[in-house]
PDB file of C-alpha atoms in Angstrom:
ATOM      1  CA  MET A   1      -0.002  -0.019   0.015  1.00 83.00           C
ATOM      2  CA  ILE A   2       1.283   3.455  -0.901  1.00 89.00           C
ATOM      3  CA  SER A   3       0.239   6.998   0.023  1.00 91.00           C
ATOM      4  CA  TYR A   4      -0.485   9.380  -2.829  1.00 92.00           C
ATOM      5  CA  GLN A   5      -0.299  13.057  -2.061  1.00 92.00           C
ATOM      6  CA  LEU A   6      -3.423  14.790  -3.322  1.00 91.00           C
ATOM      7  CA  PRO A   7      -2.742  18.443  -4.159  1.00 90.00           C
ATOM      8  CA  LEU A   8      -5.930  20.157  -2.984  1.00 91.00           C
ATOM      9  CA  GLY A   9      -4.568  23.493  -4.317  1.00 92.00           C
ATOM     10  CA  LYS A  10      -4.592  22.112  -7.880  1.00 95.00           C
ATOM     11  CA  LEU A  11      -7.932  20.323  -7.867  1.00 95.00           C
ATOM     12  CA  VAL A  12     -10.321  23.231  -8.139  1.00 96.00           C
ATOM     13  CA  ASN A  13     -10.588  25.885 -10.890  1.00 96.00           C
ATOM     14  CA  ALA A  14     -11.488  29.521 -10.226  1.00 96.00           C
ATOM     15  CA  ASP A  15     -15.111  28.811 -11.187  1.00 95.00           C
ATOM     16  CA  HIS A  16     -15.214  26.105  -8.554  1.00 94.00           C
ATOM     17  CA  SER A  17     -15.224  23.355 -11.138  1.00 95.00           C
ATOM     18  CA  LEU A  18     -12.967  20.265 -10.925  1.00 96.00           C
ATOM     19  CA  ASN A  19      -9.585  20.491 -12.633  1.00 96.00           C
ATOM     20  CA  GLU A  20     -10.194  17.499 -14.958  1.00 95.00           C
ATOM     21  CA  GLN A  21      -6.584  17.241 -15.945  1.00 96.00           C
ATOM     22  CA  GLU A  22      -5.463  16.884 -12.349  1.00 95.00           C
ATOM     23  CA  ALA A  23      -8.258  14.363 -11.646  1.00 96.00           C
ATOM     24  CA  GLU A  24      -7.166  12.302 -14.687  1.00 96.00           C
ATOM     25  CA  LEU A  25      -3.635  12.314 -13.337  1.00 95.00           C
ATOM     26  CA  VAL A  26      -4.843  10.882 -10.020  1.00 95.00           C
ATOM     27  CA  GLY A  27      -6.830   8.260 -11.895  1.00 95.00           C
ATOM     28  CA  PHE A  28      -3.811   7.356 -13.998  1.00 95.00           C
ATOM     29  CA  HIS A  29      -1.726   6.702 -10.857  1.00 94.00           C
ATOM     30  CA  LEU A  30      -4.541   4.599  -9.325  1.00 95.00           C
ATOM     31  CA  ASP A  31      -4.739   2.491 -12.509  1.00 95.00           C
ATOM     32  CA  TRP A  32      -0.936   2.103 -12.583  1.00 94.00           C
ATOM     33  CA  ALA A  33      -0.967   0.961  -8.932  1.00 94.00           C
ATOM     34  CA  ALA A  34      -3.799  -1.490  -9.593  1.00 94.00           C
ATOM     35  CA  ALA A  35      -1.859  -2.980 -12.531  1.00 94.00           C
ATOM     36  CA  ASN A  36       1.039  -3.549 -10.132  1.00 94.00           C
ATOM     37  CA  ASN A  37      -1.116  -5.040  -7.378  1.00 94.00           C
ATOM     38  CA  MET A  38      -0.791  -2.002  -5.121  1.00 94.00           C
ATOM     39  CA  SER A  39      -3.438  -0.212  -3.021  1.00 95.00           C
ATOM     40  CA  ILE A  40      -3.483   3.535  -2.510  1.00 95.00           C
ATOM     41  CA  VAL A  41      -4.485   5.917   0.221  1.00 94.00           C
ATOM     42  CA  LEU A  42      -5.128   9.421  -1.007  1.00 95.00           C
ATOM     43  CA  HIS A  43      -3.428  11.940   1.352  1.00 94.00           C
ATOM     44  CA  VAL A  44      -4.933  15.423   1.178  1.00 93.00           C
ATOM     45  CA  SER A  45      -2.355  18.194   1.057  1.00 90.00           C
ATOM     46  CA  HIS A  46      -3.936  21.268   2.613  1.00 92.00           C
ATOM     47  CA  TYR A  47      -2.971  24.290   0.571  1.00 92.00           C
ATOM     48  CA  MET A  48      -5.542  26.523  -1.145  1.00 94.00           C
ATOM     49  CA  PRO A  49      -5.445  27.277  -4.898  1.00 95.00           C
ATOM     50  CA  GLU A  50      -3.411  30.337  -5.943  1.00 95.00           C
ATOM     51  CA  TRP A  51      -6.501  31.980  -7.445  1.00 96.00           C
ATOM     52  CA  ALA A  52      -8.225  31.727  -4.068  1.00 96.00           C
ATOM     53  CA  THR A  53      -5.426  33.100  -1.935  1.00 95.00           C
ATOM     54  CA  SER A  54      -4.823  35.943  -4.406  1.00 96.00           C
ATOM     55  CA  LYS A  55      -8.473  37.011  -4.282  1.00 95.00           C
ATOM     56  CA  HIS A  56      -8.899  36.348  -0.584  1.00 95.00           C
ATOM     57  CA  PRO A  57      -5.597  37.116   1.282  1.00 93.00           C
ATOM     58  CA  ASP A  58      -7.356  36.504   4.632  1.00 92.00           C
ATOM     59  CA  LEU A  59      -7.756  32.826   3.570  1.00 93.00           C
ATOM     60  CA  VAL A  60      -4.037  32.185   4.265  1.00 89.00           C
ATOM     61  CA  MET A  61      -2.658  31.437   7.714  1.00 76.00           C
ATOM     62  CA  SER A  62       0.569  33.288   8.336  1.00 66.00           C
ATOM     63  CA  GLY A  63       3.235  34.022  10.889  1.00 56.00           C
ATOM     64  CA  ALA A  64       2.719  32.637  14.390  1.00 47.00           C
ATOM     65  CA  ASP A  65      -0.740  31.415  13.577  1.00 50.00           C
ATOM     66  CA  GLU A  66       0.591  29.031  10.960  1.00 50.00           C
ATOM     67  CA  ASN A  67       3.822  28.068  12.625  1.00 50.00           C
ATOM     68  CA  ASP A  68       2.632  27.547  16.162  1.00 56.00           C
ATOM     69  CA  GLY A  69      -1.107  28.060  16.288  1.00 70.00           C
ATOM     70  CA  GLN A  70      -2.134  25.696  13.481  1.00 80.00           C
ATOM     71  CA  HIS A  71      -0.120  22.750  12.122  1.00 81.00           C
ATOM     72  CA  GLY A  72      -0.526  20.890   8.845  1.00 85.00           C
ATOM     73  CA  VAL A  73      -3.392  23.028   7.400  1.00 90.00           C
ATOM     74  CA  HIS A  74      -2.307  26.204   5.667  1.00 89.00           C
ATOM     75  CA  TYR A  75      -5.596  28.095   5.480  1.00 93.00           C
ATOM     76  CA  ASP A  76      -8.501  29.334   7.613  1.00 94.00           C
ATOM     77  CA  ILE A  77     -10.795  26.342   8.025  1.00 95.00           C
ATOM     78  CA  ASP A  78     -13.751  28.623   8.852  1.00 95.00           C
ATOM     79  CA  HIS A  79     -13.387  30.739   5.722  1.00 96.00           C
ATOM     80  CA  PRO A  80     -16.362  30.163   3.328  1.00 96.00           C
ATOM     81  CA  ILE A  81     -14.009  29.960   0.315  1.00 96.00           C
ATOM     82  CA  ALA A  82     -12.063  27.181   1.964  1.00 96.00           C
ATOM     83  CA  ARG A  83     -15.259  25.230   2.544  1.00 95.00           C
ATOM     84  CA  ALA A  84     -16.280  25.740  -1.096  1.00 96.00           C
ATOM     85  CA  VAL A  85     -12.906  24.512  -2.334  1.00 96.00           C
ATOM     86  CA  LEU A  86     -13.007  21.423  -0.123  1.00 96.00           C
ATOM     87  CA  GLN A  87     -16.491  20.510  -1.282  1.00 95.00           C
ATOM     88  CA  ALA A  88     -15.716  21.048  -5.001  1.00 96.00           C
ATOM     89  CA  GLY A  89     -12.310  19.360  -4.878  1.00 96.00           C
ATOM     90  CA  LEU A  90     -12.984  16.291  -2.846  1.00 96.00           C
ATOM     91  CA  GLY A  91     -16.606  15.799  -3.946  1.00 95.00           C
ATOM     92  CA  GLY A  92     -15.639  16.346  -7.599  1.00 96.00           C
ATOM     93  CA  LEU A  93     -12.659  13.953  -7.459  1.00 96.00           C
ATOM     94  CA  ALA A  94     -14.610  11.225  -5.711  1.00 95.00           C
ATOM     95  CA  SER A  95     -17.220  11.430  -8.464  1.00 94.00           C
ATOM     96  CA  ALA A  96     -14.588  11.494 -11.257  1.00 94.00           C
ATOM     97  CA  LEU A  97     -12.614   8.491  -9.875  1.00 94.00           C
ATOM     98  CA  GLY A  98     -15.639   6.288  -9.557  1.00 90.00           C
ATOM     99  CA  CYS A  99     -15.290   2.948  -7.903  1.00 87.00           C
ATOM    100  CA  ARG A 100     -11.611   1.872  -7.628  1.00 89.00           C
ATOM    101  CA  LEU A 101     -11.026  -1.317  -5.648  1.00 89.00           C
ATOM    102  CA  ASN A 102      -7.437  -0.349  -4.942  1.00 92.00           C
ATOM    103  CA  LEU A 103      -8.470   3.031  -3.447  1.00 93.00           C
ATOM    104  CA  VAL A 104      -8.538   1.869   0.173  1.00 91.00           C
ATOM    105  CA  GLY A 105      -8.879   5.167   1.994  1.00 92.00           C
ATOM    106  CA  TRP A 106      -8.578   8.963   2.121  1.00 94.00           C
ATOM    107  CA  GLU A 107      -6.198  10.462   4.710  1.00 93.00           C
ATOM    108  CA  LEU A 108      -7.877  13.788   5.257  1.00 93.00           C
ATOM    109  CA  ALA A 109      -5.036  15.449   7.188  1.00 89.00           C
ATOM    110  CA  ASN A 110      -1.648  14.552   8.613  1.00 85.00           C
ATOM    111  CA  GLU A 111      -1.465  15.204  12.384  1.00 84.00           C
ATOM    112  CA  PRO A 112      -3.425  18.512  12.217  1.00 87.00           C
ATOM    113  CA  ALA A 113      -3.337  20.812  15.275  1.00 84.00           C
ATOM    114  CA  PHE A 114      -5.467  23.890  15.901  1.00 87.00           C
ATOM    115  CA  ARG A 115      -4.250  25.874  18.918  1.00 81.00           C
ATOM    116  CA  ARG A 116      -4.753  29.456  17.855  1.00 82.00           C
ATOM    117  CA  THR A 117      -6.138  31.527  14.984  1.00 85.00           C
ATOM    118  CA  ALA A 118      -6.593  35.213  14.065  1.00 83.00           C
ATOM    119  CA  SER A 119      -9.572  34.413  11.782  1.00 89.00           C
ATOM    120  CA  LEU A 120     -12.469  36.846  11.998  1.00 91.00           C
ATOM    121  CA  HIS A 121     -14.652  34.087  10.700  1.00 93.00           C
ATOM    122  CA  THR A 122     -13.723  31.926  13.640  1.00 92.00           C
ATOM    123  CA  LYS A 123     -14.222  34.789  16.125  1.00 92.00           C
ATOM    124  CA  ALA A 124     -17.717  35.456  14.732  1.00 95.00           C
ATOM    125  CA  ALA A 125     -18.539  31.817  15.111  1.00 95.00           C
ATOM    126  CA  PHE A 126     -17.193  31.760  18.682  1.00 95.00           C
ATOM    127  CA  THR A 127     -19.411  34.745  19.584  1.00 96.00           C
ATOM    128  CA  SER A 128     -22.484  32.899  18.099  1.00 97.00           C
ATOM    129  CA  TRP A 129     -21.460  29.713  19.966  1.00 97.00           C
ATOM    130  CA  LEU A 130     -21.241  31.520  23.290  1.00 97.00           C
ATOM    131  CA  SER A 131     -24.655  33.097  22.778  1.00 97.00           C
ATOM    132  CA  THR A 132     -26.189  29.655  22.115  1.00 97.00           C
ATOM    133  CA  ARG A 133     -24.357  27.981  25.005  1.00 97.00           C
ATOM    134  CA  TYR A 134     -25.662  30.545  27.462  1.00 97.00           C
ATOM    135  CA  SER A 135     -29.118  30.772  25.923  1.00 96.00           C
ATOM    136  CA  ASP A 136     -28.615  34.467  25.011  1.00 96.00           C
ATOM    137  CA  ARG A 137     -28.253  35.276  28.693  1.00 96.00           C
ATOM    138  CA  ILE A 138     -25.100  37.306  29.131  1.00 96.00           C
ATOM    139  CA  VAL A 139     -25.613  37.150  32.896  1.00 96.00           C
ATOM    140  CA  ALA A 140     -25.245  33.343  32.772  1.00 96.00           C
ATOM    141  CA  LEU A 141     -21.885  33.762  31.082  1.00 95.00           C
ATOM    142  CA  GLN A 142     -20.841  36.379  33.581  1.00 94.00           C
ATOM    143  CA  GLN A 143     -21.642  34.034  36.481  1.00 94.00           C
ATOM    144  CA  ARG A 144     -19.712  31.161  34.879  1.00 93.00           C
ATOM    145  CA  TRP A 145     -16.665  33.312  33.971  1.00 92.00           C
ATOM    146  CA  ALA A 146     -16.845  35.452  37.129  1.00 91.00           C
ATOM    147  CA  GLU A 147     -16.408  38.655  35.179  1.00 90.00           C
ATOM    148  CA  ARG A 148     -18.620  41.288  33.572  1.00 92.00           C
ATOM    149  CA  HIS A 149     -19.179  41.804  29.804  1.00 93.00           C
ATOM    150  CA  THR A 150     -21.566  44.046  27.972  1.00 92.00           C
ATOM    151  CA  ASP A 151     -22.410  41.439  25.360  1.00 95.00           C
ATOM    152  CA  PHE A 152     -21.316  38.119  23.808  1.00 96.00           C
ATOM    153  CA  ALA A 153     -19.009  39.846  21.303  1.00 94.00           C
ATOM    154  CA  ALA A 154     -17.093  41.416  24.164  1.00 93.00           C
ATOM    155  CA  ALA A 155     -16.997  38.151  26.049  1.00 93.00           C
ATOM    156  CA  ALA A 156     -15.708  36.322  22.917  1.00 92.00           C
ATOM    157  CA  ASP A 157     -12.959  38.949  22.587  1.00 88.00           C
ATOM    158  CA  SER A 158     -11.912  38.206  26.187  1.00 87.00           C
ATOM    159  CA  GLY A 159     -11.915  34.474  25.704  1.00 83.00           C
ATOM    160  CA  TRP A 160     -10.193  34.929  22.364  1.00 79.00           C
ATOM    161  CA  GLN A 161      -7.073  36.129  24.098  1.00 78.00           C
ATOM    162  CA  LEU A 162      -6.571  32.813  25.838  1.00 75.00           C
ATOM    163  CA  GLN A 163      -6.309  30.596  22.734  1.00 74.00           C
ATOM    164  CA  GLY A 164      -2.558  30.148  23.053  1.00 63.00           C
ATOM    165  CA  ARG A 165      -2.972  28.928  26.628  1.00 61.00           C
ATOM    166  CA  LEU A 166      -4.233  25.516  25.537  1.00 56.00           C
ATOM    167  CA  ASP A 167      -0.715  24.265  25.880  1.00 55.00           C
ATOM    168  CA  SER A 168      -0.512  25.023  29.579  1.00 50.00           C
ATOM    169  CA  SER A 169       2.818  23.275  30.114  1.00 51.00           C
ATOM    170  CA  ARG A 170       4.555  26.384  28.744  1.00 54.00           C
ATOM    171  CA  GLN A 171       2.344  29.001  30.393  1.00 56.00           C
ATOM    172  CA  PRO A 172       1.871  30.487  33.863  1.00 57.00           C
ATOM    173  CA  ALA A 173      -0.913  29.091  36.055  1.00 62.00           C
ATOM    174  CA  LEU A 174      -4.447  30.120  35.013  1.00 67.00           C
ATOM    175  CA  GLY A 175      -6.825  32.017  37.322  1.00 69.00           C
ATOM    176  CA  THR A 176     -10.345  30.710  38.070  1.00 67.00           C
ATOM    177  CA  SER A 177     -11.982  32.991  35.421  1.00 71.00           C
ATOM    178  CA  ASP A 178      -9.444  31.991  32.797  1.00 83.00           C
ATOM    179  CA  VAL A 179     -10.053  28.321  33.372  1.00 85.00           C
ATOM    180  CA  SER A 180     -13.787  28.752  32.646  1.00 88.00           C
ATOM    181  CA  LYS A 181     -13.080  30.894  29.494  1.00 89.00           C
ATOM    182  CA  LEU A 182     -10.465  28.395  28.215  1.00 87.00           C
ATOM    183  CA  ALA A 183     -12.801  25.485  28.796  1.00 89.00           C
ATOM    184  CA  ASP A 184     -15.425  27.167  26.596  1.00 93.00           C
ATOM    185  CA  TRP A 185     -12.897  27.975  23.898  1.00 91.00           C
ATOM    186  CA  ALA A 186     -11.626  24.341  23.927  1.00 89.00           C
ATOM    187  CA  ARG A 187     -15.192  23.002  23.518  1.00 93.00           C
ATOM    188  CA  PHE A 188     -15.883  25.401  20.692  1.00 94.00           C
ATOM    189  CA  ASN A 189     -12.520  24.687  18.987  1.00 92.00           C
ATOM    190  CA  ASP A 190     -13.105  20.877  19.172  1.00 93.00           C
ATOM    191  CA  GLY A 191     -16.493  21.329  17.537  1.00 95.00           C
ATOM    192  CA  ARG A 192     -15.270  23.532  14.685  1.00 94.00           C
ATOM    193  CA  VAL A 193     -12.447  21.066  13.819  1.00 94.00           C
ATOM    194  CA  LEU A 194     -14.955  18.162  13.807  1.00 95.00           C
ATOM    195  CA  ARG A 195     -17.197  20.132  11.491  1.00 95.00           C
ATOM    196  CA  TRP A 196     -14.275  20.731   9.178  1.00 96.00           C
ATOM    197  CA  THR A 197     -13.512  17.013   9.141  1.00 95.00           C
ATOM    198  CA  SER A 198     -17.216  16.155   8.581  1.00 96.00           C
ATOM    199  CA  LEU A 199     -17.316  18.585   5.678  1.00 96.00           C
ATOM    200  CA  MET A 200     -14.631  16.633   3.900  1.00 96.00           C
ATOM    201  CA  VAL A 201     -16.191  13.206   4.641  1.00 95.00           C
ATOM    202  CA  ASP A 202     -19.601  14.456   3.464  1.00 95.00           C
ATOM    203  CA  ALA A 203     -18.077  15.839   0.245  1.00 95.00           C
ATOM    204  CA  ILE A 204     -16.531  12.443  -0.554  1.00 94.00           C
ATOM    205  CA  LYS A 205     -19.847  10.765   0.273  1.00 90.00           C
ATOM    206  CA  ALA A 206     -21.767  13.044  -1.998  1.00 91.00           C
ATOM    207  CA  GLY A 207     -19.252  12.632  -4.791  1.00 90.00           C
ATOM    208  CA  GLY A 208     -19.375   8.835  -4.579  1.00 80.00           C
ATOM    209  CA  SER A 209     -23.170   8.921  -4.531  1.00 69.00           C
ATOM    210  CA  ARG A 210     -23.294  11.052  -7.680  1.00 60.00           C
ATOM    211  CA  GLU A 211     -20.949   8.671  -9.437  1.00 49.00           C
ATOM    212  CA  SER A 212     -22.883   5.547  -8.542  1.00 46.00           C
ATOM    213  CA  GLY A 213     -26.276   7.018  -9.209  1.00 43.00           C
ATOM    214  CA  ALA A 214     -27.556   5.466  -6.022  1.00 38.00           C
ATOM    215  CA  GLU A 215     -30.532   6.935  -4.257  1.00 33.00           C
ATOM    216  CA  GLN A 216     -28.732   6.485  -0.960  1.00 34.00           C
ATOM    217  CA  GLN A 217     -25.225   7.529  -0.105  1.00 34.00           C
ATOM    218  CA  PRO A 218     -22.584   4.785  -0.021  1.00 32.00           C
ATOM    219  CA  GLU A 219     -21.086   3.627   3.242  1.00 36.00           C
ATOM    220  CA  HIS A 220     -18.391   6.136   4.110  1.00 35.00           C
ATOM    221  CA  ALA A 221     -17.300   6.699   7.686  1.00 36.00           C
ATOM    222  CA  GLY A 222     -15.149   9.531   9.126  1.00 41.00           C
ATOM    223  CA  GLU A 223     -12.700   8.307  11.732  1.00 43.00           C
ATOM    224  CA  LEU A 224      -9.797   9.521  13.737  1.00 41.00           C
ATOM    225  CA  ARG A 225      -6.834   7.134  13.699  1.00 41.00           C
ATOM    226  CA  GLY A 226      -3.654   8.228  15.475  1.00 43.00           C
ATOM    227  CA  GLY A 227      -4.879  11.815  15.409  1.00 51.00           C
ATOM    228  CA  GLU A 228      -5.412  11.690  11.592  1.00 58.00           C
ATOM    229  CA  PRO A 229      -8.961  12.120  10.260  1.00 58.00           C
ATOM    230  CA  GLN A 230      -9.792   9.548   7.592  1.00 59.00           C
ATOM    231  CA  ALA A 231     -12.592   8.540   5.304  1.00 59.00           C
ATOM    232  CA  LYS A 232     -13.297   5.028   4.112  1.00 56.00           C
ATOM    233  CA  PRO A 233     -13.762   4.519   0.375  1.00 52.00           C
ATOM    234  CA  GLN A 234     -17.164   3.551  -1.025  1.00 50.00           C
ATOM    235  CA  GLN A 235     -17.958  -0.136  -1.538  1.00 54.00           C
ATOM    236  CA  CYS A 236     -17.965  -1.304  -5.166  1.00 56.00           C
ATOM    237  CA  HIS A 237     -21.086  -3.167  -6.339  1.00 50.00           C
TER     238      HIS A 237
END
């Protein structure tokens, strides 16, 4: 079994269509491997297309956010353009490849880590998450965090400052209020990363379903193995 690096940044055209030439190249390598009795795992390389980063500079992680705050994924996972590229690229490729018995899996990321981000999309989502968690009652948050805030946006800004404290081994001891804020950030952060993983799995499911023409989606499953999100290939019939 061999791992084939899948260049996400080359899979999607500027009009969000699949780059058919790149898809054909992946298919060629799968066929070559099959002819030589080898199985392949497609490993997704997480760089955005050049057209996307040129048009949306805020899509790119940079500086400390990329080097320390986020590992293995070189873009803002909460950016709507990133979501569109993932859906078009992975879903389109799954449909184009069809049913290949020697395609035994998709490695969706290699040891990703999400400790800190400067994304305004993530910050807005965190504000909404806090509002939902505390049932739109800012007083409930204030009691939990043991500090006063005028609204959930202000509270999110306060909790936002603690992102880098997830790795507490290198940080001073946290106060009581900080522990509550950091716990909320950690819960939110776990959820957003799981949604990102699910987006990729669902895109592959939808692509396989389109290819097969089935009324129901094929049996895919998103899993975490050794810290690496994976998706199982569809079953050939």
